[in-house]
Short mmCIF file of C-alpha atoms in Angstrom, two decimals:
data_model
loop_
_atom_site.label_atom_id
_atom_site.label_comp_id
_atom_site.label_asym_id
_atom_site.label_seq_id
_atom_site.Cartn_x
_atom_site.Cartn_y
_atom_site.Cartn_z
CA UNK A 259 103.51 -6.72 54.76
CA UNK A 260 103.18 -5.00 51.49
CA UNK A 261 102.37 -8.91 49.76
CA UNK A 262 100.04 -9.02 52.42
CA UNK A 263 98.15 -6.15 51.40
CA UNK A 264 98.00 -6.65 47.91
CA UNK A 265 96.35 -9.91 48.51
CA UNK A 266 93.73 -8.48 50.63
CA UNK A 267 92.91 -5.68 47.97
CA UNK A 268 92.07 -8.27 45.43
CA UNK A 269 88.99 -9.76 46.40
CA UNK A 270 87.21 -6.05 47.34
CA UNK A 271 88.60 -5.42 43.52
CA UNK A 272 86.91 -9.06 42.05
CA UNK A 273 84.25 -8.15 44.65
CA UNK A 274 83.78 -4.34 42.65
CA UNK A 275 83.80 -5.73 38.83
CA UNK A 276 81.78 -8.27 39.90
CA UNK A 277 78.96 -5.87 41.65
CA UNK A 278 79.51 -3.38 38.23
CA UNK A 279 79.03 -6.53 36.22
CA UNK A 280 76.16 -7.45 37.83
CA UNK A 281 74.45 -3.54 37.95
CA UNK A 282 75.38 -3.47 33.96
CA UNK A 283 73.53 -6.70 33.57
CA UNK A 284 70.96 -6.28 35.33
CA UNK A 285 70.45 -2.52 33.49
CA UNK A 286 70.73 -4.42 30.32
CA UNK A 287 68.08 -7.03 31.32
CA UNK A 288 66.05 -3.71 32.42
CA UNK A 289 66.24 -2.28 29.51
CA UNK A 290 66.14 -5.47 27.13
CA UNK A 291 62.61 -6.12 29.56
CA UNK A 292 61.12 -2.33 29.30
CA UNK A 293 62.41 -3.02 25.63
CA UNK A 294 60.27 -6.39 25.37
CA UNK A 295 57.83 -5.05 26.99
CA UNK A 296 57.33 -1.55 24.64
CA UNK A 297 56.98 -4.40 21.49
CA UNK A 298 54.92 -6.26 23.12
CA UNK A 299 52.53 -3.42 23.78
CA UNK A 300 53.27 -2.37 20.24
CA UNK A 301 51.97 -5.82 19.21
CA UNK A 302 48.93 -6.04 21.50
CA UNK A 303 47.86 -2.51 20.28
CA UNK A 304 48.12 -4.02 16.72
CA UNK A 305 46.27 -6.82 16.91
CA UNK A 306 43.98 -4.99 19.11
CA UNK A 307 43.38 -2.84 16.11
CA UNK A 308 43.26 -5.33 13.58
CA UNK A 309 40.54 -6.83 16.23
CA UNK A 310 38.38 -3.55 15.55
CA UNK A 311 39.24 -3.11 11.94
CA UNK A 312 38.50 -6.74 11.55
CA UNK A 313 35.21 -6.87 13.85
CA UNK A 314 34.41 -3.65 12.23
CA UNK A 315 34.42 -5.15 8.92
CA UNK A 316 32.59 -8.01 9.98
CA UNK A 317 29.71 -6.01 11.50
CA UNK A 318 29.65 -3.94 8.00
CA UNK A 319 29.14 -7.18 5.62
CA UNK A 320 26.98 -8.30 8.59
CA UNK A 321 24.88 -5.27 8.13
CA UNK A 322 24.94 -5.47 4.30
CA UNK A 323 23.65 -9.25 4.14
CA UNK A 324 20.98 -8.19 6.79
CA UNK A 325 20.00 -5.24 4.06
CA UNK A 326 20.21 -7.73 1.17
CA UNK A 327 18.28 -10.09 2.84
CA UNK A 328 15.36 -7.53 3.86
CA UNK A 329 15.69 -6.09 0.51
CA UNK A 330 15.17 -10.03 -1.25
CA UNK A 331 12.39 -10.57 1.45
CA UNK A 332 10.88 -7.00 0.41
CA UNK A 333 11.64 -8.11 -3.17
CA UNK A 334 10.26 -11.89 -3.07
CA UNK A 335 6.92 -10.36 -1.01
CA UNK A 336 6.05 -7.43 -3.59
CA UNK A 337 6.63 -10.38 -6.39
CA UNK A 338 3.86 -12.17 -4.52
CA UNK A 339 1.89 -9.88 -4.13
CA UNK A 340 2.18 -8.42 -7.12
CA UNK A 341 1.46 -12.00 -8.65
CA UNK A 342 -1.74 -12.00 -6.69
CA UNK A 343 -3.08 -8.73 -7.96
CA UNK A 344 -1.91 -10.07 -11.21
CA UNK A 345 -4.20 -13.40 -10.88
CA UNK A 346 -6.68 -11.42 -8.99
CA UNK A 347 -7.19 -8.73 -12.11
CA UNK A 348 -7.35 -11.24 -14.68
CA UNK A 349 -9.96 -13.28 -12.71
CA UNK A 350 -11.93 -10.09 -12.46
CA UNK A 351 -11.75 -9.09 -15.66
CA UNK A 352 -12.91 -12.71 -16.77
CA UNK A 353 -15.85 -12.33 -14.16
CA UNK A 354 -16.67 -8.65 -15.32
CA UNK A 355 -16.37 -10.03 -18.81
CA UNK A 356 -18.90 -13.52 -18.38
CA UNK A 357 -21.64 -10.71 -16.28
CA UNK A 358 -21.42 -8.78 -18.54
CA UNK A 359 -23.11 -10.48 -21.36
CA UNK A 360 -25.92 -11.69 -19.26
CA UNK A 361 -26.63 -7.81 -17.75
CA UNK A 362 -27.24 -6.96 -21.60
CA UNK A 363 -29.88 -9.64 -22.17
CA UNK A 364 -31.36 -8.30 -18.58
CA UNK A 365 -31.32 -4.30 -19.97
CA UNK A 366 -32.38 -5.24 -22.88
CA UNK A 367 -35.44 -7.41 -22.14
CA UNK A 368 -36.34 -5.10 -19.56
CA UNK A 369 -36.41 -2.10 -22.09
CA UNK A 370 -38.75 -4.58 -24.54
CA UNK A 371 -41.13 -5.46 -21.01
CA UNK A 372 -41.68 -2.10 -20.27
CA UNK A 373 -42.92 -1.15 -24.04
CA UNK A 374 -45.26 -4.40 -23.47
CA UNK A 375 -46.77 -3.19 -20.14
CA UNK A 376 -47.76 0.46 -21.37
CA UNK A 377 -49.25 -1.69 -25.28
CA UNK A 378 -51.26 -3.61 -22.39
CA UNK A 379 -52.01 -0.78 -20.18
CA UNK A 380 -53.34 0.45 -23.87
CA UNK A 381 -55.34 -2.39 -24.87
CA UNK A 382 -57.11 -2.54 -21.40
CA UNK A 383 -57.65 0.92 -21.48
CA UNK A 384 -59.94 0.18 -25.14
CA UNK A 385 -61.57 -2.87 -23.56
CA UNK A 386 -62.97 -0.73 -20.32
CA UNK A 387 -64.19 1.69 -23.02
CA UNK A 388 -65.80 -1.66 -25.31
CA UNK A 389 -66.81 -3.10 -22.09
CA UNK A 390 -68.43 -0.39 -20.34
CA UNK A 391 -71.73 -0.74 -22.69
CA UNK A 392 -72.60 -3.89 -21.67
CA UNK A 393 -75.14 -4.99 -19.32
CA UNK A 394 -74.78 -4.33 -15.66
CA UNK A 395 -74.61 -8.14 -14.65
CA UNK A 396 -71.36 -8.42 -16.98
CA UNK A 397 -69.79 -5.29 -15.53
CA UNK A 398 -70.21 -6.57 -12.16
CA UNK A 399 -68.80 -9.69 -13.00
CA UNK A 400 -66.09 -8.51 -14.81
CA UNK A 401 -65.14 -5.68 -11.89
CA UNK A 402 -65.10 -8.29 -9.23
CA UNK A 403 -62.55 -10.82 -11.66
CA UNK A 404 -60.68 -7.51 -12.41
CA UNK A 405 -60.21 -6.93 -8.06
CA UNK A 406 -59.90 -10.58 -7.30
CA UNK A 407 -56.65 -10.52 -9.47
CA UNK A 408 -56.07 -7.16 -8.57
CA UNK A 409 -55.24 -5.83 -12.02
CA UNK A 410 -55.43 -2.01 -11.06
CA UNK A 411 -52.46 -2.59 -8.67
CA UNK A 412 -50.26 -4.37 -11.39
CA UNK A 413 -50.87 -2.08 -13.83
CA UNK A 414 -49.86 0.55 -11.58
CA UNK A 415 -47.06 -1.49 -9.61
CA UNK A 416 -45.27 -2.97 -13.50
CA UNK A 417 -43.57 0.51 -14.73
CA UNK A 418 -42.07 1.29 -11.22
CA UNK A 419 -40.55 -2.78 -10.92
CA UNK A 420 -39.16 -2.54 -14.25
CA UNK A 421 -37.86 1.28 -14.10
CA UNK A 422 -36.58 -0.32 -10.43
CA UNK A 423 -34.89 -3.83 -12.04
CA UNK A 424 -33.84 -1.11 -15.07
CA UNK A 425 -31.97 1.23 -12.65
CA UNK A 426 -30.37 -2.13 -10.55
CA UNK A 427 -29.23 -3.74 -14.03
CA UNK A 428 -27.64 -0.23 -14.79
CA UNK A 429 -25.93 -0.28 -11.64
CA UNK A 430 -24.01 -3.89 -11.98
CA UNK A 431 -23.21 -2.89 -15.44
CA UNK A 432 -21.42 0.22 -14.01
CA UNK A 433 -19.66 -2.05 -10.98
CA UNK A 434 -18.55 -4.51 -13.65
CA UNK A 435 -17.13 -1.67 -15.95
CA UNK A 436 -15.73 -0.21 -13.10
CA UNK A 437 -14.23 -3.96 -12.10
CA UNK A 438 -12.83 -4.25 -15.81
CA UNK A 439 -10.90 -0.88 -15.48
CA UNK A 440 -9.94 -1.25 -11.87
CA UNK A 441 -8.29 -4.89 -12.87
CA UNK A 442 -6.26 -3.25 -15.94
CA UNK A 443 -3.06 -5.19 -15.48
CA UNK A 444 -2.17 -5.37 -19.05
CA UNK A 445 0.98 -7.14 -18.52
CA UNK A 446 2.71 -3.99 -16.61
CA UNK A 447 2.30 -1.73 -19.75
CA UNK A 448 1.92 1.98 -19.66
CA UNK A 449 -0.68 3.75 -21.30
CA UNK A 450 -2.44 7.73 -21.89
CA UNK A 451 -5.34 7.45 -19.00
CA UNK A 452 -7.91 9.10 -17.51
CA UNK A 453 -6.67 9.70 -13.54
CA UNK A 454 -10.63 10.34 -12.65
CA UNK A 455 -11.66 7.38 -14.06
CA UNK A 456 -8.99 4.95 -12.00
CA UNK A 457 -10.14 6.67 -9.08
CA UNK A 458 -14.04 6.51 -9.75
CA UNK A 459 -13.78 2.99 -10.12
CA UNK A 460 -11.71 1.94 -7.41
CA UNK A 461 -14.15 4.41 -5.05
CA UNK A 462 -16.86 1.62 -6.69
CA UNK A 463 -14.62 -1.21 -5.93
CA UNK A 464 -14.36 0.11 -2.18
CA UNK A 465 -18.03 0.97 -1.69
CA UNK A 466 -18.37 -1.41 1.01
CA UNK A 467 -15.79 -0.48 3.03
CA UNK A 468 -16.44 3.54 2.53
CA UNK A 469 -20.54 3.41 2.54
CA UNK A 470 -21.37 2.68 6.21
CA UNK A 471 -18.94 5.09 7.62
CA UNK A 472 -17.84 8.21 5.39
CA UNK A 473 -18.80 10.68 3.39
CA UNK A 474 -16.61 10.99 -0.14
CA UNK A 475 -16.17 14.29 -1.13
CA UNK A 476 -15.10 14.80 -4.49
CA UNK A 477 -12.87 18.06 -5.56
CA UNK A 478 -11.39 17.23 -9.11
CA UNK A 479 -9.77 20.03 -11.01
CA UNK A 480 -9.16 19.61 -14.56
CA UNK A 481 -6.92 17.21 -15.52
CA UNK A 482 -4.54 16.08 -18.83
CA UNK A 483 -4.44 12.36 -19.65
CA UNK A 484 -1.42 10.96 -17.76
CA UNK A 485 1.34 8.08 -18.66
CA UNK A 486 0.73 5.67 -16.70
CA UNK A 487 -0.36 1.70 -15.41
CA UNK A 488 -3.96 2.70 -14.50
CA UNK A 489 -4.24 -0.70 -13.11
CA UNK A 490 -1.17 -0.20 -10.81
CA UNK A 491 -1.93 3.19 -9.45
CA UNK A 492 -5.16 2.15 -8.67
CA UNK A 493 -4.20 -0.37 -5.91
CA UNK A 494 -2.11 2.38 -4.61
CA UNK A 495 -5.67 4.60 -4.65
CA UNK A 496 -7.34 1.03 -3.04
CA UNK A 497 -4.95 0.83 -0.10
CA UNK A 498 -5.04 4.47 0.93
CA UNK A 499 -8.46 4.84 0.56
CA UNK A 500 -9.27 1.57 3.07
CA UNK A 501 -6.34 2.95 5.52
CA UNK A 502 -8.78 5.95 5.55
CA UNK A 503 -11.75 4.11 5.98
CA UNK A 504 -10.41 2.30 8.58
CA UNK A 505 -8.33 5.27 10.17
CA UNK A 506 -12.29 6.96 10.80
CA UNK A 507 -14.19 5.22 14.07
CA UNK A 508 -17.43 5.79 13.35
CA UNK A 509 -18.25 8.17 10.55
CA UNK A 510 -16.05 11.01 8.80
CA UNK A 511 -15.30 12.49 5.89
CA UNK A 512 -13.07 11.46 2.35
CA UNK A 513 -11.82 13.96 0.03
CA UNK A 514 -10.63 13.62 -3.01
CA UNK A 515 -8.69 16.52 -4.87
CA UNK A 516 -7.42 16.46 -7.91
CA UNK A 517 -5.09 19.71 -9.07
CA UNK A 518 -2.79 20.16 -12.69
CA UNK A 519 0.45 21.68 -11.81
CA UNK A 520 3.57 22.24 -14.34
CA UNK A 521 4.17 18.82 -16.49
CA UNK A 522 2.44 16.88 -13.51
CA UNK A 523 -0.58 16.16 -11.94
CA UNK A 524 -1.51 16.12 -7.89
CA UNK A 525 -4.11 13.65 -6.25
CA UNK A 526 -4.60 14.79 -2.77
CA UNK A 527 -6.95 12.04 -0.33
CA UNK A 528 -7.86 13.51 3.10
CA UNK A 529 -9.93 11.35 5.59
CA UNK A 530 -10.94 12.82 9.31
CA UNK A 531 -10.10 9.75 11.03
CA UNK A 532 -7.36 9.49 14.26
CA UNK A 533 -4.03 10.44 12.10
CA UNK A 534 -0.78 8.87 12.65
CA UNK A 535 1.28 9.56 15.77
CA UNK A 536 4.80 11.93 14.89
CA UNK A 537 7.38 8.72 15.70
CA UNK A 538 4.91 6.15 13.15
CA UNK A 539 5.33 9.20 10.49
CA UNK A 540 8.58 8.23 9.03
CA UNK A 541 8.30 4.33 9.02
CA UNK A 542 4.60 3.91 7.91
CA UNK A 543 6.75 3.00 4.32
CA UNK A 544 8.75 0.73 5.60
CA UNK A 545 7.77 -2.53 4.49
CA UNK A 546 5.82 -4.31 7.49
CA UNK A 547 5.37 -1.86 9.54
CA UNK A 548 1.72 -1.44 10.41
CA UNK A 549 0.04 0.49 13.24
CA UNK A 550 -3.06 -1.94 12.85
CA UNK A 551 -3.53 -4.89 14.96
CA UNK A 552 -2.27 -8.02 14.78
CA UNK A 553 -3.76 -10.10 11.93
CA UNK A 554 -5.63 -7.07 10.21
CA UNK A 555 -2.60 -5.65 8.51
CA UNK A 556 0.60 -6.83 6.93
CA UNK A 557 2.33 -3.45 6.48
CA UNK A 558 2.56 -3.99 2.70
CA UNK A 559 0.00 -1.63 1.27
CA UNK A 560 1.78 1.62 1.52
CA UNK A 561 4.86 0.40 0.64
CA UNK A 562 4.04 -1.60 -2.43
CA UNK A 563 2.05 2.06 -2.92
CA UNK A 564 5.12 3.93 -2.22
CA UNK A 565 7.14 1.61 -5.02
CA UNK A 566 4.10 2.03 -7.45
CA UNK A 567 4.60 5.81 -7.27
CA UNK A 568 8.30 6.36 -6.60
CA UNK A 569 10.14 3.82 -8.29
CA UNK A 570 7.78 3.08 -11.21
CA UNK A 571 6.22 6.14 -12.25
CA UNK A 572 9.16 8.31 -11.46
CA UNK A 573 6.60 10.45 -8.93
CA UNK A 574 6.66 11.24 -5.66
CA UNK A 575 4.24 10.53 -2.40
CA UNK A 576 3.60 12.57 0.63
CA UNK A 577 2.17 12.49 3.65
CA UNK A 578 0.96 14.95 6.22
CA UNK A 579 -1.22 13.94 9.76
CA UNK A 580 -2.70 15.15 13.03
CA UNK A 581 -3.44 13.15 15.33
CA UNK A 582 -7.35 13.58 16.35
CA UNK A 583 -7.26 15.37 12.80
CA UNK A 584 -6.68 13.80 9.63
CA UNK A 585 -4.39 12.15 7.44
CA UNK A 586 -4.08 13.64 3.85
CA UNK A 587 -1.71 11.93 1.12
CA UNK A 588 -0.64 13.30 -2.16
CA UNK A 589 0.39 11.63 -5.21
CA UNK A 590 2.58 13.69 -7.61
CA UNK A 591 2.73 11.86 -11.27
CA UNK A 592 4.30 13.41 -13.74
CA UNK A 593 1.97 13.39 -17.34
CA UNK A 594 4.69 12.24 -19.75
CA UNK A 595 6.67 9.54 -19.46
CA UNK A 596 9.99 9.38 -17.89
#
């Protein structure tokens, strides 16, 4: 009997170690799985990082070739542009150059006609006086010659077409002066000039434009000779002054002021036309952004302007608007170099 028991308790024994074996492996495959399972989210969280840090990065040098390449587009555009004003100035200033010649021979000749008509006007003046003692047949003769080519109306018709012709000659020797100072490209070299002057001539250049619908109002203030590229801060005067002209519906008013302040001057140009709406204020800049319609505007003007002012002169350009009201920019330049 006691053999017989001994038997039986060994298989419940086998049948115990085996259960704890199995319980102990099956904690250790727990734990080696929650263990697995911990590095495994370690790694995933990793590479999800690197994931970000590397998409992160890529978005960055994505961003700076996007910059680079609006900055070389910017950059390749002004070039052009500035090219074009460059060929544009010096074919002016040949044009200005060839008219001008021929306007002297045209003053002059009409300042030597005029002294002919009043020696004329002289001599037929004596020969009414030698003429008026002769017979009456003669006189009548000679008074109906003197209406048929009505010589009372030229003489008294000749001083006003040549003081006329004078005054027109005067005035396209001032437009080509003023085209010859406007185009002063010079090669991109600074020089001591006259602010009123750039601005006199470019308001001649953009007569056409500012005639027929505004008024230019003129408010200069004395003024030192500044350092400058006359010939580049007048396209920067050229574009803001046809924004304003074109900013004004029907007819308004320009203004032009013109203040010294401490080491720098300030040019000031209102216009009364439909101002700029608050969310266009801080792009208008940018380069080509334009408010203007399609095809009438390539958003370069004000920021070739703004590169003119900022970045070559070493000034600064502001703007202030109302919509319904007005638009005013003002150009700071310093009056020495920089």
């Amino acid at each position: 009997m006691r053999f017989f028991s001994i038997k039986s308790e060994v298989p419940g024994f086998i049948v115990s170690v085996l259960v704890l074996l199995v319980v102990v492996f099956v904690g250790r495959l727990i734990l080696h799985q929650k263990s697995d399972q911990l590095k495994l989210k370690e790694i995933n969280e990793g590479l999800e990082q690197r994931v970000q840090e590397r998409t992160s990065e890529l978005s960055d040098r994505n961003a700076e070739l996007q910059r680079a390449y609006d900055d070389l587009k910017v950059a390749q555009t002004q070039l052009l542009q500035q090219d074009k004003m460059a060929s544009v100035g010096q074919l002016a200033a040949g044009v200005a150059h060839e008219i001008n010649n021929p306007i002297g021979f045209i003053i002059s000749n009409l300042a030597s006609l005029g002294k002919y008509v009043e020696k004329l006007s002289a001599y037929l003046d004596a020969d009414e006086k030698l003429l008026s003692g002769c017979d009456p047949a003669t006189r009548v003769i000679l008074a109906q010659e003197r209406q048929t080519y009505k010589i009372d109306r030229i003489r008294k018709d000749l001083p006003d077409l040549i003081a006329e012709s004078s005054e027109g000659a005067q005035r396209v020797r001032k437009i080509v002066q003023d085209l010859k100072s406007f185009s002063r490209v010079d090669g991109g070299e600074f020089a001591s000039a006259d602010i009123h002057e750039g601005l006199e001539s470019t308001l001649s250049i953009a007569a056409n434009e500012l005639k027929y619908k505004t008024n230019v109002v003129r408010d200069y203030g004395q003024l030192p000779l500044v350092w400058c590229n006359l010939g580049q801060l007048n396209q920067v005067f050229l574009n803001i002054l046809v924004n304003a002209a074109h900013a004004i519906a029907e007819h308004g008013e320009i203004r032009l002021t013109t203040r010294k302040e401490d080491g720098s001057v300030r040019i000031s140009i209102s216009d009364t036309g439909r101002g700029i709406a608050p969310e266009h204020l801080q792009r208008i800049f940018d380069p080509f952004f334009t408010t203007k319609e399609v095809g009438k505007g390539t958003g370069l003007g004000l920021a070739i302007a703004y590169d003119i002012v900022v970045n070559k002169h070493g000034g600064r350009i502001d703007v202030q608007s109302k919509v319904g009201i007005g638009t005013t920019f003002t150009l700071t330049l310093p009056v020495a170099r920089t």
